[in-house]
Short mmCIF file of C-alpha atoms in Angstrom, two decimals:
data_model
loop_
_atom_site.label_atom_id
_atom_site.label_comp_id
_atom_site.label_asym_id
_atom_site.label_seq_id
_atom_site.Cartn_x
_atom_site.Cartn_y
_atom_site.Cartn_z
CA MET A 1 -89.38 27.37 -36.43
CA ASP A 2 -92.57 25.53 -35.48
CA VAL A 3 -90.65 22.26 -35.59
CA VAL A 4 -88.20 23.22 -32.82
CA CYS A 5 -90.27 25.76 -30.90
CA GLY A 6 -91.37 24.68 -27.48
CA LYS A 7 -89.81 25.07 -24.09
CA TRP A 8 -88.24 21.61 -24.05
CA LYS A 9 -87.74 20.61 -27.70
CA GLY A 10 -84.33 22.21 -28.15
CA VAL A 11 -83.10 20.75 -24.88
CA ILE A 12 -84.38 17.28 -25.80
CA LEU A 13 -82.68 17.50 -29.19
CA CYS A 14 -79.38 18.61 -27.61
CA HIS A 15 -79.43 15.68 -25.19
CA LEU A 16 -80.17 13.23 -28.00
CA GLN A 17 -77.38 14.80 -30.03
CA GLN A 18 -74.94 14.07 -27.19
CA SER A 19 -76.18 10.60 -26.24
CA GLU A 20 -77.29 9.02 -29.53
CA VAL A 21 -80.06 6.97 -27.86
CA LEU A 22 -82.04 7.72 -24.71
CA ARG A 23 -84.92 5.99 -22.97
CA PHE A 24 -87.89 7.98 -21.70
CA GLY A 25 -86.77 7.70 -18.08
CA GLU A 26 -83.29 8.93 -18.95
CA ILE A 27 -84.71 11.99 -20.70
CA LYS A 28 -87.00 12.63 -17.71
CA LYS A 29 -83.99 12.55 -15.35
CA LEU A 30 -82.14 15.04 -17.58
CA LEU A 31 -85.16 17.39 -17.44
CA PRO A 32 -86.37 17.21 -13.82
CA ASN A 33 -88.60 20.31 -14.14
CA VAL A 34 -90.73 18.95 -16.99
CA SER A 35 -93.92 17.03 -16.27
CA GLN A 36 -94.37 13.56 -17.71
CA LYS A 37 -97.36 14.78 -19.75
CA THR A 38 -95.41 17.68 -21.27
CA LEU A 39 -92.39 15.51 -22.03
CA THR A 40 -94.59 12.93 -23.74
CA LEU A 41 -96.26 15.65 -25.82
CA GLN A 42 -92.94 17.22 -26.83
CA LEU A 43 -91.51 13.82 -27.82
CA ARG A 44 -94.61 12.98 -29.87
CA GLU A 45 -94.41 16.32 -31.70
CA LEU A 46 -90.70 15.83 -32.44
CA GLU A 47 -91.47 12.35 -33.75
CA ALA A 48 -94.40 13.59 -35.87
CA ASP A 49 -92.13 16.27 -37.36
CA GLY A 50 -89.55 13.63 -38.27
CA LEU A 51 -86.78 14.90 -36.00
CA ILE A 52 -86.62 11.90 -33.69
CA ASP A 53 -87.22 8.20 -34.03
CA ARG A 54 -89.16 6.25 -31.40
CA ARG A 55 -88.36 2.56 -31.18
CA VAL A 56 -90.52 0.29 -29.03
CA TYR A 57 -89.21 -3.12 -27.98
CA PRO A 58 -91.81 -5.81 -27.20
CA GLU A 59 -90.71 -6.49 -23.64
CA VAL A 60 -92.36 -6.42 -20.24
CA PRO A 61 -92.18 -3.68 -19.15
CA PRO A 62 -92.04 -2.05 -22.60
CA LYS A 63 -88.70 -0.53 -23.54
CA VAL A 64 -88.87 2.66 -25.62
CA GLU A 65 -85.79 4.38 -27.05
CA TYR A 66 -85.50 7.75 -28.74
CA SER A 67 -82.83 8.85 -31.19
CA LEU A 68 -82.30 11.59 -33.73
CA THR A 69 -83.21 10.95 -37.34
CA ASP A 70 -80.91 12.10 -40.14
CA TYR A 71 -83.29 15.05 -40.55
CA GLY A 72 -82.92 15.87 -36.85
CA ARG A 73 -79.13 15.62 -37.09
CA GLU A 74 -79.17 18.40 -39.67
CA LEU A 75 -80.03 20.77 -36.79
CA GLU A 76 -76.80 19.99 -34.94
CA ALA A 77 -74.91 23.14 -35.99
CA THR A 78 -77.93 25.36 -35.33
CA LEU A 79 -78.55 23.81 -31.89
CA ASN A 80 -74.89 24.28 -30.98
CA LEU A 81 -75.01 27.95 -31.97
CA MET A 82 -78.21 28.48 -29.97
CA SER A 83 -76.66 26.73 -26.97
CA ASP A 84 -73.53 28.87 -27.18
CA TRP A 85 -75.65 32.02 -27.42
CA GLY A 86 -77.69 30.98 -24.39
CA LYS A 87 -74.58 30.26 -22.34
CA SER A 88 -73.05 33.64 -23.18
CA HIS A 89 -76.28 35.48 -22.24
CA VAL A 90 -77.42 33.37 -19.29
CA GLU A 91 -77.51 36.28 -16.83
CA LYS A 92 -79.76 38.39 -19.05
CA VAL A 93 -82.02 35.45 -19.88
CA GLU A 94 -82.42 34.52 -16.19
CA LEU A 95 -83.31 38.10 -15.27
CA ASN A 96 -86.11 38.14 -17.85
CA SER A 97 -87.65 34.82 -16.79
#
């Protein structure tokens, strides 16, 4: 659970699952309520845990792309179930936040 715990990790993984490859700016646009510092930290932790791959292209400005690793793809079914659960209980979850 430590690998996917965190306010934004599951959401990041779901977006990568849907898009295959995303750049940092694209992820930031998908998560407008997350700070740049928090997003960077969450991405680094996901990379350190082997769930995502970070590819840096030697360009100016630098181009960085994120994608799921095979290990990260193994979470697809679990993430889908969690997403479905969240959608079916959204009213209750929003009341408690």
